[in-house]
Short mmCIF file of C-alpha atoms in Angstrom, two decimals:
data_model
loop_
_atom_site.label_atom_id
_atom_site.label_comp_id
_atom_site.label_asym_id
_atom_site.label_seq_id
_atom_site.Cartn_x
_atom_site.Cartn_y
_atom_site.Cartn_z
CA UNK A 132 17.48 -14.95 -20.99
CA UNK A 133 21.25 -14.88 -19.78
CA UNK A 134 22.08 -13.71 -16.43
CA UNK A 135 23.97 -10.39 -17.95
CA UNK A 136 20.23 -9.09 -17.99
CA UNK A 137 19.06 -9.72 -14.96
CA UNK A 138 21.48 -9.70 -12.49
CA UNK A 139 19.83 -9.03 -9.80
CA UNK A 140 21.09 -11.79 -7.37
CA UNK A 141 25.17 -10.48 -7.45
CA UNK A 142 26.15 -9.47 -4.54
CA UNK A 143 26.00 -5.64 -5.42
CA UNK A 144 22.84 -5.65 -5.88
CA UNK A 145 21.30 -7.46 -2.83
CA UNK A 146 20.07 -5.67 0.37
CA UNK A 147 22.82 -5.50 2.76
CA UNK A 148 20.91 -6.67 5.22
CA UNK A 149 17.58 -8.23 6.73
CA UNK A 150 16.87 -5.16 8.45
CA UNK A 151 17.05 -3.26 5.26
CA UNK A 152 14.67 -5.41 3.27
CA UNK A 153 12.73 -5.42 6.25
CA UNK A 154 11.95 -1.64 6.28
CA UNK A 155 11.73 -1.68 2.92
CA UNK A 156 8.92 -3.74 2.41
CA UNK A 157 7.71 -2.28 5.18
CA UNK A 158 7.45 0.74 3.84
CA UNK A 159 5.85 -0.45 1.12
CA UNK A 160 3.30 -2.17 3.18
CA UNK A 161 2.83 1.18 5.25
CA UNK A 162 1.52 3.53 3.74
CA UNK A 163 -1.94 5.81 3.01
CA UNK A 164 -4.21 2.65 3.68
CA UNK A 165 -2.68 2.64 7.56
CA UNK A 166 -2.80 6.74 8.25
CA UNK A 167 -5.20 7.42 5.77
CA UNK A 168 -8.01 4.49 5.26
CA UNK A 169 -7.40 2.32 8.40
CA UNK A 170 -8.48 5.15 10.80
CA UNK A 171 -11.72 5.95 8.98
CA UNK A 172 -13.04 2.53 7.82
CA UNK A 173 -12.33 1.72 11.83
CA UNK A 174 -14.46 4.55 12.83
CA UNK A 175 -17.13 3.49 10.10
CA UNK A 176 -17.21 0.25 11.70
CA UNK A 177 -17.77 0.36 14.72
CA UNK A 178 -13.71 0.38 16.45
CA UNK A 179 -13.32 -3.04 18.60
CA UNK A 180 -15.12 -5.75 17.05
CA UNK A 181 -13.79 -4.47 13.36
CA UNK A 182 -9.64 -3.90 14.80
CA UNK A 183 -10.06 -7.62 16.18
CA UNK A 184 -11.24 -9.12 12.73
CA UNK A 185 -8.91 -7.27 11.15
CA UNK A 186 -5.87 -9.07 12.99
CA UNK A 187 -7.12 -12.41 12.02
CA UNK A 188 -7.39 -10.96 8.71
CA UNK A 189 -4.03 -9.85 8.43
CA UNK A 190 -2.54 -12.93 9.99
CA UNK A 191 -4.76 -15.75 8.72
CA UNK A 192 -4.66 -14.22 4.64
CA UNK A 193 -2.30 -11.15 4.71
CA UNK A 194 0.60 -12.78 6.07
CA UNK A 195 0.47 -16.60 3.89
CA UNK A 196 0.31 -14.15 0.66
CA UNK A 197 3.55 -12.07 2.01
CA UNK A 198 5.46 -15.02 2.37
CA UNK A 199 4.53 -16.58 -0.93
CA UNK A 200 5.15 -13.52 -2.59
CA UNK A 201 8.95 -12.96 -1.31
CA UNK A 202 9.31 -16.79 -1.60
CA UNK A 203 8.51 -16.15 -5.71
CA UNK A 204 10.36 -13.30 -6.20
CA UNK A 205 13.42 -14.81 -4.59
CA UNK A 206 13.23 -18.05 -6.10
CA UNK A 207 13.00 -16.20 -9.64
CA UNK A 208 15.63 -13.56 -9.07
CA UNK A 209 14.35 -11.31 -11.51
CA UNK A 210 11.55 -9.15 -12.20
CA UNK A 211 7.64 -9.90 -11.17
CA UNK A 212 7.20 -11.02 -15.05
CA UNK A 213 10.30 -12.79 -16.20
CA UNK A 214 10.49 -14.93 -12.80
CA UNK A 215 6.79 -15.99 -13.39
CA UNK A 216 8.73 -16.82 -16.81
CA UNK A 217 10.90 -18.93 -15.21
CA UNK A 218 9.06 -20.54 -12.50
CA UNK A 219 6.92 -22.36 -14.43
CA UNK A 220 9.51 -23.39 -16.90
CA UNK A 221 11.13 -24.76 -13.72
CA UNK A 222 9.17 -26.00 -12.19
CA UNK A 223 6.85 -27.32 -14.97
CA UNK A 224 3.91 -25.71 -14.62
CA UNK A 225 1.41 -23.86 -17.10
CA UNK A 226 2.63 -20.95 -18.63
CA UNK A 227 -1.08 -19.42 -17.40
CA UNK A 228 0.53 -18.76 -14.21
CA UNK A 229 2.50 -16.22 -15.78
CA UNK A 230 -0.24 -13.67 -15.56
CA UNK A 231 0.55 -13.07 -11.63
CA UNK A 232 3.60 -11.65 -13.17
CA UNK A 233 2.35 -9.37 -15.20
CA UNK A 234 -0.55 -8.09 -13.05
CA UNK A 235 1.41 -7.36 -10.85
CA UNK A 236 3.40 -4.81 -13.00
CA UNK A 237 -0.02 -3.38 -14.28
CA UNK A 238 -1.05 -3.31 -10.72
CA UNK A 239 1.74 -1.28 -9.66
CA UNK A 240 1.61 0.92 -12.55
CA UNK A 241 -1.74 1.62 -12.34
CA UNK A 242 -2.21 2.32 -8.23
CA UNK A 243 1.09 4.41 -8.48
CA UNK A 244 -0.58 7.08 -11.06
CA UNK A 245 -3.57 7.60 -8.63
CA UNK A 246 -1.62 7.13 -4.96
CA UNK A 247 0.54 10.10 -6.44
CA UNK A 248 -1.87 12.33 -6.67
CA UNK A 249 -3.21 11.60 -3.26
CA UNK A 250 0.42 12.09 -1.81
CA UNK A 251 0.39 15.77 -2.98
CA UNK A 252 -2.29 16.42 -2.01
CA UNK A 253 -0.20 15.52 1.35
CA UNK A 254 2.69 18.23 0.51
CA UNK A 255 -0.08 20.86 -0.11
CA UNK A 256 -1.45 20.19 3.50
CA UNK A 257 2.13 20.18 5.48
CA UNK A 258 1.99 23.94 4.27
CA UNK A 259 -1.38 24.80 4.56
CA UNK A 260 -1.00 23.24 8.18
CA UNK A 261 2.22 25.01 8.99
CA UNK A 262 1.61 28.54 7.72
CA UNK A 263 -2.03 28.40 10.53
CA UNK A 264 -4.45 28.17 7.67
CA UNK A 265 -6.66 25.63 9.79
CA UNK A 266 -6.50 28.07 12.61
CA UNK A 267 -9.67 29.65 13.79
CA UNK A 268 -11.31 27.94 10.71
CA UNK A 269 -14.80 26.26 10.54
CA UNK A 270 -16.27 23.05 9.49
CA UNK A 271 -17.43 24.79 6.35
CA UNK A 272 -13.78 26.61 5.51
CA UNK A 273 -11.77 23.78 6.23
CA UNK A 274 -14.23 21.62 3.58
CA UNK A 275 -14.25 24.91 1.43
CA UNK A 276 -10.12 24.76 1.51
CA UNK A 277 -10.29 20.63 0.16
CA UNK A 278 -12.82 21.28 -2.28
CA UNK A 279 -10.74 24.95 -3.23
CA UNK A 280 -7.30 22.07 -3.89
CA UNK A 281 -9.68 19.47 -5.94
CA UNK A 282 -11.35 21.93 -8.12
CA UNK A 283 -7.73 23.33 -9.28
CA UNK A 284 -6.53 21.18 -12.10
CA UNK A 285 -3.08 22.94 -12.59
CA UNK A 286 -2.34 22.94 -8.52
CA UNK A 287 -3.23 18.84 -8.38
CA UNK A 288 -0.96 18.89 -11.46
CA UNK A 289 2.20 20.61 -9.73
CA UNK A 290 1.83 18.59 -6.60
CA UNK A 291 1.48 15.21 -8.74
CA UNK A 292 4.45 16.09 -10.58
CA UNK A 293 6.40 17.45 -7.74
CA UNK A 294 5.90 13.44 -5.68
CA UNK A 295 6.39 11.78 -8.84
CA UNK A 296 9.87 13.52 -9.35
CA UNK A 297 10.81 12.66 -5.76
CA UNK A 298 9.99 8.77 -6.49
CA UNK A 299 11.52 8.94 -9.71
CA UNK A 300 14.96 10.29 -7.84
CA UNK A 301 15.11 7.88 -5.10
CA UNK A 302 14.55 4.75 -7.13
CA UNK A 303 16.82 6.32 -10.52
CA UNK A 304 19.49 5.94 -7.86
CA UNK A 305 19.27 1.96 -7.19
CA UNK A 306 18.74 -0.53 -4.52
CA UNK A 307 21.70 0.15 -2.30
CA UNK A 308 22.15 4.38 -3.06
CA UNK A 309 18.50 4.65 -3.69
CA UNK A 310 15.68 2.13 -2.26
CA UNK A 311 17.73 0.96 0.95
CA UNK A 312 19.03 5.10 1.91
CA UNK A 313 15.88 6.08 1.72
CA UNK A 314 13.84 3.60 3.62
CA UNK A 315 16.71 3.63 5.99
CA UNK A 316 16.35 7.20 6.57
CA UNK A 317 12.46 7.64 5.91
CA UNK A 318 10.79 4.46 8.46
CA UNK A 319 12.52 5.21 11.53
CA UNK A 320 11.48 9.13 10.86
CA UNK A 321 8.02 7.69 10.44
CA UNK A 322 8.19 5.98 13.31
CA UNK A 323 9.34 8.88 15.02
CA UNK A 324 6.98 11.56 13.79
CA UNK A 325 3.46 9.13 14.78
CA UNK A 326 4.97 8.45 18.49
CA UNK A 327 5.14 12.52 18.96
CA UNK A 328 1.68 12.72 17.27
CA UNK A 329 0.90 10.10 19.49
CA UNK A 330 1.69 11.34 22.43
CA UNK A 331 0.11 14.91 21.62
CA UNK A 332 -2.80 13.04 21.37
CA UNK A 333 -2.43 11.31 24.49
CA UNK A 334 -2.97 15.57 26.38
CA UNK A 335 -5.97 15.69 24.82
CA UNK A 336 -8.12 14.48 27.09
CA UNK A 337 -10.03 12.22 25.18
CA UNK A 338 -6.95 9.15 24.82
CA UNK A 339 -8.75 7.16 27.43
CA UNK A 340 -12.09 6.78 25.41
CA UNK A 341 -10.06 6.49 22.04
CA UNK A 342 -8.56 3.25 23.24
CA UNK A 343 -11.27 2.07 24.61
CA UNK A 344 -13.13 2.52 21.56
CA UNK A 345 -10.00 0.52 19.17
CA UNK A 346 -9.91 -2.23 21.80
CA UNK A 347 -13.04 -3.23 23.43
CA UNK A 348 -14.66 -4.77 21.22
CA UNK A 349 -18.68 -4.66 21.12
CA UNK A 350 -19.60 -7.25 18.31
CA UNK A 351 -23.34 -6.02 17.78
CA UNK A 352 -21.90 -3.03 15.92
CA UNK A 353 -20.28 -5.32 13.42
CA UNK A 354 -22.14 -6.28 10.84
CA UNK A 355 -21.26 -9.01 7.90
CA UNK A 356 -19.85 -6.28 5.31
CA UNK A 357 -17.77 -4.59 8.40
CA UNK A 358 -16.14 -8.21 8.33
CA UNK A 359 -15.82 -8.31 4.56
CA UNK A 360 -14.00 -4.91 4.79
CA UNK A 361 -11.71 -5.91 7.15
CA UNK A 362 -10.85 -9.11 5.08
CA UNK A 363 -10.26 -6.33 2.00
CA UNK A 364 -8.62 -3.92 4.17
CA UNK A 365 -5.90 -6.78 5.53
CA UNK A 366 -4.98 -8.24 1.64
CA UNK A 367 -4.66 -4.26 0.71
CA UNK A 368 -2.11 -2.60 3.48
CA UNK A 369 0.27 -4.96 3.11
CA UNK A 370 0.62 -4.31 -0.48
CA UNK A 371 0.38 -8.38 -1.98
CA UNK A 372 -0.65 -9.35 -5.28
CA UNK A 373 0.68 -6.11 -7.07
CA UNK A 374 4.46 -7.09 -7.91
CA UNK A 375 6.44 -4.95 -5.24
CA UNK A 376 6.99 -7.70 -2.89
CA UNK A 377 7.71 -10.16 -5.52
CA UNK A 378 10.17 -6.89 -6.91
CA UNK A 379 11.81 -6.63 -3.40
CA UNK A 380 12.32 -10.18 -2.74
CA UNK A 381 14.19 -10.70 -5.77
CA UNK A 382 17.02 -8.91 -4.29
CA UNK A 383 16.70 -10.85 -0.80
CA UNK A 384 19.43 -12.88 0.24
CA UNK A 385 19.42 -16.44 0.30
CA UNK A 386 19.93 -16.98 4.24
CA UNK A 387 17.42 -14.66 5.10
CA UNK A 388 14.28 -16.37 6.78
CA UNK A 389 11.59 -15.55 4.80
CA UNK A 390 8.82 -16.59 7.42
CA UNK A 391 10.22 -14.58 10.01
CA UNK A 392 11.25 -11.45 8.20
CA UNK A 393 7.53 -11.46 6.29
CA UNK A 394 5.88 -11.26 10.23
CA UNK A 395 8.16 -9.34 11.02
CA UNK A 396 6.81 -6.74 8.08
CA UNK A 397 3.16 -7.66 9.19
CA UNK A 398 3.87 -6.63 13.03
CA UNK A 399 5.54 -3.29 12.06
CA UNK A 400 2.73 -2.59 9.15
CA UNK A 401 -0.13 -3.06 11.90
CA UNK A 402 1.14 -1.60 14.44
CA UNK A 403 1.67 1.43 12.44
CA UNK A 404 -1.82 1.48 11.79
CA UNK A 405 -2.98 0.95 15.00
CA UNK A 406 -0.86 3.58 16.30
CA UNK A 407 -2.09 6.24 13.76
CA UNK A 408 -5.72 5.32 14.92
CA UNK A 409 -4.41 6.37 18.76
CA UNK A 410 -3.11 9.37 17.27
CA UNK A 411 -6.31 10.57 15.42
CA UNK A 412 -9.24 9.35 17.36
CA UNK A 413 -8.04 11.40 20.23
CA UNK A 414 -8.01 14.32 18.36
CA UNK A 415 -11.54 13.66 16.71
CA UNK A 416 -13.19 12.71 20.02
CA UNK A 417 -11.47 15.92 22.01
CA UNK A 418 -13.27 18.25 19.11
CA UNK A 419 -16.79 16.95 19.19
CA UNK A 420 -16.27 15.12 15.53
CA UNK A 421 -17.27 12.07 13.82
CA UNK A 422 -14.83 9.00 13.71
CA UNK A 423 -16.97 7.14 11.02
CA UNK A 424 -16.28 10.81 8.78
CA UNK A 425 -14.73 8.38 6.11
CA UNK A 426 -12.64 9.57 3.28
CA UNK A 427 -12.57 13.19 4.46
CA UNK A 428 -11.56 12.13 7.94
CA UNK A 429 -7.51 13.29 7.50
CA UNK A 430 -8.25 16.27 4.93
CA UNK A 431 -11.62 17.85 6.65
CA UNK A 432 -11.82 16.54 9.73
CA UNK A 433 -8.49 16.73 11.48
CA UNK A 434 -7.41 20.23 10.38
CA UNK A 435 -10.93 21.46 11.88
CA UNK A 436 -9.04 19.36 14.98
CA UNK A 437 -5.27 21.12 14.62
CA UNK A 438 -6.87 24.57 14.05
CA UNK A 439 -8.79 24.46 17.68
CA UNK A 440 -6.05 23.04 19.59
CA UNK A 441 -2.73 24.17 21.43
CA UNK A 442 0.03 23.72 19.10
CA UNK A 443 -2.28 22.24 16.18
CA UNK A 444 0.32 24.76 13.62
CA UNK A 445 3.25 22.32 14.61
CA UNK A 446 1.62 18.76 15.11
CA UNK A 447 -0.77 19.42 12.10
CA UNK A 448 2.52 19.87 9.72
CA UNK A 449 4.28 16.81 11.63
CA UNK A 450 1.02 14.84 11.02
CA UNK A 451 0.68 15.32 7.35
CA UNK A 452 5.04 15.15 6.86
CA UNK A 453 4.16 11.70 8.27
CA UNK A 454 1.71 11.12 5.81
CA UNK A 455 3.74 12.12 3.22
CA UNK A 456 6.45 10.06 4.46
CA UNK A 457 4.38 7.01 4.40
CA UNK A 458 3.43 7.90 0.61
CA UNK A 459 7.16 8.20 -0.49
CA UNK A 460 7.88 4.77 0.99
CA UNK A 461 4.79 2.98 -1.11
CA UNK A 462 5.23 4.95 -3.99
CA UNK A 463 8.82 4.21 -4.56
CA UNK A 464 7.89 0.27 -4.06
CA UNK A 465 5.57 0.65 -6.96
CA UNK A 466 7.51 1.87 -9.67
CA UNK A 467 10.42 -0.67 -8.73
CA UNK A 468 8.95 -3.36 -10.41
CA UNK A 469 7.80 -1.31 -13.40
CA UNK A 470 11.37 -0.29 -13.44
CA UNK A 471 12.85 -3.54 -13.18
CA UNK A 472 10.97 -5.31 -16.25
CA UNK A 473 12.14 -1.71 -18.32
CA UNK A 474 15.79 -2.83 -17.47
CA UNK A 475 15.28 -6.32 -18.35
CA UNK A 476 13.25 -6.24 -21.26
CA UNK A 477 14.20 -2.90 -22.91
CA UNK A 478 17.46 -3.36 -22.08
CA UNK A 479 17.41 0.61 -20.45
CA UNK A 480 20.14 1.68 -17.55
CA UNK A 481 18.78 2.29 -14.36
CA UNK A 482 18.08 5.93 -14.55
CA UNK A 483 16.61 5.89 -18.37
CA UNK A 484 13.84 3.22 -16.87
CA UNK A 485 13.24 5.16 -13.54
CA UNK A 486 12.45 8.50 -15.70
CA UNK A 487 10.38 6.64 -18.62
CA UNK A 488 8.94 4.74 -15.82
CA UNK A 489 7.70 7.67 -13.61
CA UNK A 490 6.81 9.58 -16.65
CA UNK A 491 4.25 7.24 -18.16
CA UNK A 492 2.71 6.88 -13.96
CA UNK A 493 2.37 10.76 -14.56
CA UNK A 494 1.11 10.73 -17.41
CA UNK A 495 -1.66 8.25 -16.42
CA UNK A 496 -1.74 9.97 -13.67
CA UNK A 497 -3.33 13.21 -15.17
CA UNK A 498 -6.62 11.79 -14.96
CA UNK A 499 -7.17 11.17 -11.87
CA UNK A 500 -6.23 14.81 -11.53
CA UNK A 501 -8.80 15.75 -13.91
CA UNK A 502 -11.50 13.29 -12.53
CA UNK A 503 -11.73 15.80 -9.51
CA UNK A 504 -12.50 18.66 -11.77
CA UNK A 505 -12.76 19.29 -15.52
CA UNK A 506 -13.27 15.60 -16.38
CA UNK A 507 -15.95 15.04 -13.13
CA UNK A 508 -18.32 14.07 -15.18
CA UNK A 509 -16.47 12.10 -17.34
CA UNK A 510 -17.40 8.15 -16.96
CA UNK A 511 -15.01 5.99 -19.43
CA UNK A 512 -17.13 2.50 -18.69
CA UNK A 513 -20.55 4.48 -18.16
CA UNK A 514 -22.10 2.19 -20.68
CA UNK A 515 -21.70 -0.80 -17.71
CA UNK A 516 -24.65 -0.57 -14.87
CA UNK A 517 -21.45 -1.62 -12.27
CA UNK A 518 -18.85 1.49 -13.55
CA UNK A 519 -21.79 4.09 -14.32
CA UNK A 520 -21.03 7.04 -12.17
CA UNK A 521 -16.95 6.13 -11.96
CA UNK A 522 -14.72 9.08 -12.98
CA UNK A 523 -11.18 7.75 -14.26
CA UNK A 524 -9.90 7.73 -10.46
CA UNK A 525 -12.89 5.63 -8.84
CA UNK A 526 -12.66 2.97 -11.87
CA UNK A 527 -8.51 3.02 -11.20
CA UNK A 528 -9.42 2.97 -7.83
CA UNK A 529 -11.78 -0.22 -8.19
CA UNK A 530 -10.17 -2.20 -10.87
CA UNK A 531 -7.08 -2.37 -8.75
CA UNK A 532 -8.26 -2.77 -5.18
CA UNK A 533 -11.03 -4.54 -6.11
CA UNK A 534 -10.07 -7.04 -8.99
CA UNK A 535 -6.38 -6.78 -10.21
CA UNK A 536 -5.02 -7.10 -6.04
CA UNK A 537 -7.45 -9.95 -5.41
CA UNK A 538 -6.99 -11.95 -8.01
CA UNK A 539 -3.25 -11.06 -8.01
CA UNK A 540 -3.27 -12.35 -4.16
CA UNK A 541 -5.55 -15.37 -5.15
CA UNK A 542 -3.23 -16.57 -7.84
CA UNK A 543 -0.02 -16.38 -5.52
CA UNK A 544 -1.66 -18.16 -3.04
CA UNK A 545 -2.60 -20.64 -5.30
CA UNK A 546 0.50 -21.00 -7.33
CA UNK A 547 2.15 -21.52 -4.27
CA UNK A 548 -0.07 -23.87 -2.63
CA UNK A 549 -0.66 -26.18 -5.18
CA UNK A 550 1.64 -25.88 -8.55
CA UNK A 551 5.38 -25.30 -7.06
CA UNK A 552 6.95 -28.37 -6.25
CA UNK A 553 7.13 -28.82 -2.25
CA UNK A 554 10.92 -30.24 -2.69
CA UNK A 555 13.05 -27.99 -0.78
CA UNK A 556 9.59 -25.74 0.12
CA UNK A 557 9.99 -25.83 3.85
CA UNK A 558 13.97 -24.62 4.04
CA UNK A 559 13.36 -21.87 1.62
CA UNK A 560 10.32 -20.02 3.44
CA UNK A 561 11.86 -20.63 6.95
CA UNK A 562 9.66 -22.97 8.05
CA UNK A 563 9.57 -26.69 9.87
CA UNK A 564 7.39 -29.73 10.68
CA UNK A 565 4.02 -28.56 12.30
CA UNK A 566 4.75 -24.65 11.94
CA UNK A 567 5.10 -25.84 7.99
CA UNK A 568 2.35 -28.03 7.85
CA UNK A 569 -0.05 -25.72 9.47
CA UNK A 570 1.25 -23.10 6.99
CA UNK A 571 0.64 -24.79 4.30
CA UNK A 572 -3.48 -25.70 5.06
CA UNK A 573 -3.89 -22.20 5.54
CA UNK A 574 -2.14 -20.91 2.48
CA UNK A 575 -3.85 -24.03 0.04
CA UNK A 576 -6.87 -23.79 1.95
CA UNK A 577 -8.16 -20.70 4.25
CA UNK A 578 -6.11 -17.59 2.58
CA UNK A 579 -7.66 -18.57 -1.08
CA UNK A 580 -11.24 -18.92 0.11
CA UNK A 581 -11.08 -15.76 2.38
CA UNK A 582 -9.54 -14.24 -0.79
CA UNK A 583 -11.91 -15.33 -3.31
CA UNK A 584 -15.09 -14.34 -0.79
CA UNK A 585 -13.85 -10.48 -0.74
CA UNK A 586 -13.53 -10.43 -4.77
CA UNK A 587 -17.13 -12.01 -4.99
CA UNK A 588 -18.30 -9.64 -2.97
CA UNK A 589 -16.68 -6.56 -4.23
CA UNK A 590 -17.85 -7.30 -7.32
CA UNK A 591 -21.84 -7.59 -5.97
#
């Protein structure tokens, strides 16, 4: 394939800078799993013990992955599937490893048509927040509004429409006027918007026993599959294995330290989760209510918590803009590299693949909008013992987070490891003697068995 089709390594279409790529991919990285999930699979776990494990997690098989990942997608320069294409051409290898390409691109696909839906439901909750519907409300009201939003078809169809047009805009518009504004605008607003929800949570009375329960741990309330989540947890926030880092790092510079820069994105992605667990335990612990509340923990439980407290009209609409924000940054990450293999293998401008891209995500995307509702009781795989009661979302839901981003993750790490030549390894991922060395164990070695552990599992 000539370089007139992919040419995504001239100058004009690079990030113009480290920090850019940088919030970029972390803002892929942060997203629904850190405000949403992290917060209530800490609570379910037991808080300490489970936040502890899930830093060695993130560091000992998140971070190897991330920098393998960037490493590919630089070294191929195009997108997920046609540098898989030319890796192994170049570098010899069996063209079997060219699957990592294209799962990722499924991957994508596929977790973008059900994480839209989710991030309307975060639009309809910034109003329902800021006009005082949570005010005054009960337990059962609150879980009576949630169930009121699921059970509406056409609603969970506006919404899903109305964040799939807003991804579709920002990455129609391209790396530099698109991706890099956005992310430029949208992380440091993030940022912004969990240290005031922070700090609101810090008046309300209940900080001190929040912190102590995220950082001391008490290891008898961890049990074996608390560990296994946390493993799961740390290989899903950082978004590896599904194409959008590969995506993003084919427009990274060539001097750019890709060891550095890929911490760098692990840092900011944890400590955005870790803040949004100061900002919600507070809240949960200063009502009364149940940290281990699980999926319902952001939608049920913390607008009972905004609709008792001072000011909850104002910090419950800030908290749930942040969500959204932290939805738009993921979201437009995933269609990238759906949009990028549309460009290079249909031969479609910019704009043409960001609008057939987003429109077959929507249209996939309808149902897991029906699943909650007129389709509830529909089970596509019902006729397996393992996908029996799974609607369209849960099996989306599971084939992605628990086969396709595994398997994606153990394949890079792999690849990597073992079938790319080392010549030339050590400059291009930024690192030297020991620091390589010791990289290089963990990726061949620890990341793939700690990978391949969480798939076996998942799939007991």
């Amino acid at each position: 394939m000539s370089e007139a089709v992919h040419p995504h390594q001239q100058a004009s279409n690079l990030w113009t800078s480290k920090m850019a790529f940088i919030l970029a991919a972390a803002g892929s990285a942060v997203g629904l799993g850190n405000i949403w999930k992290f917060p209530y699979i800490t609570g379910e776990n037991g808080g300490g013990a489970f936040v502890l494990v899930y830093l060695a997690c993130i560091f000992l098989i998140g971070v190897p992955v991330l920098i393998a990942e960037i490493m590919i997608g630089r070294r191929g320069g195009q997108s997920p599937v046609a540098s898989m294409r030319t890796l192994t051409r170049t570098e010899g290898t069996s063209k079997g490893w060219r699957i990592i390409g294209w799962n990722g691109v499924l991957a994508s696909f596929l977790v973008l048509s059900f994480y839209a839906v989710i991030g309307g439901w975060a639009l309809v909750y910034i109003g329902k927040a800021a006009v005082g519907m949570f005010v005054g409300a009960d337990a059962e009201a609150i879980g009576g509004q949630f169930n009121n939003l699921l059970a509406n078809p056409w609603e969970l169809l506006f919404w899903h429409t109305v964040f799939m047009g807003i991804v579709v805009f920002i990455v129609g518009k391209g790396i530099r006027s698109g991706l890099e504004k956005a992310v430029n605008m949208l992380m440091p607003l993030l940022f912004v918007l969990l240290i005031v929800m922070v700090f609101y949570a810090m008046n309300s009375g209940s900080f001190d026993r929040a912190v102590s329960f995220m950082f001391s741990p008490d290891f008898s309330r961890l049990t074996t599959e608390g560990v296994l989540t946390a493993l799961g947890h740390a290989a899903f926030t950082l978004s590896i294995g599904i194409g959008v880092l590969m995506a993003y790092g084919s427009y990274l510079p060539k001097n750019i330290n890709i060891a550095r820069t890929a911490m760098t994105i692990a840092v900011l992605d944890t400590s955005v989760a870790l803040l949004a667990g100061l900002a919600i335990f507070p809240l949960v612990f200063a009502n009364g209510l149940e940290a281990g509340a699980g999926p319902g923990l952001i939608f049920v439980t913390l607008p009972l918590a905004f609709g008792q407290m001072g000011g909850g009209v104002v910090f419950g609409a800030i908290f749930f803009a942040l969500l959204l924000v932290a939805a738009i940054t993921s979201g437009i990450s995933m269609l990238e590299p759906v949009v990028e293999w549309l460009e290079e293998h249909k031969g479609a401008s910019r704009v043409k693949s960001a609008v057939g891209g987003g429109v077959a995500v929507w249209l996939i995307g309808i149902g897991t909008v029906l699943s909650f509702n007129l389709w509830s009781d529909i089970h596509p795989l019902g006729f397996i013992s393992m996908f029996e009661e799974k609607t369209v979302f849960d099996l989306l839901d599971f084939l992605v987070s628990n086969l396709m981003m595994p398997l994606g993750g153990l394949a890079i790490a792999l690849f990597a490891g073992w079938a790319i030549r080392r010549e030339g390894l050590a400059e291009d991922i930024g690192l030297q003697g020991g620091a390589y060395k010791a990289f290089m164990v963990v990726l061949k070695f620890v990341t793939p068995a700690g990978i391949a552990v969480v798939f076996l599992y998942n799939l007991v």
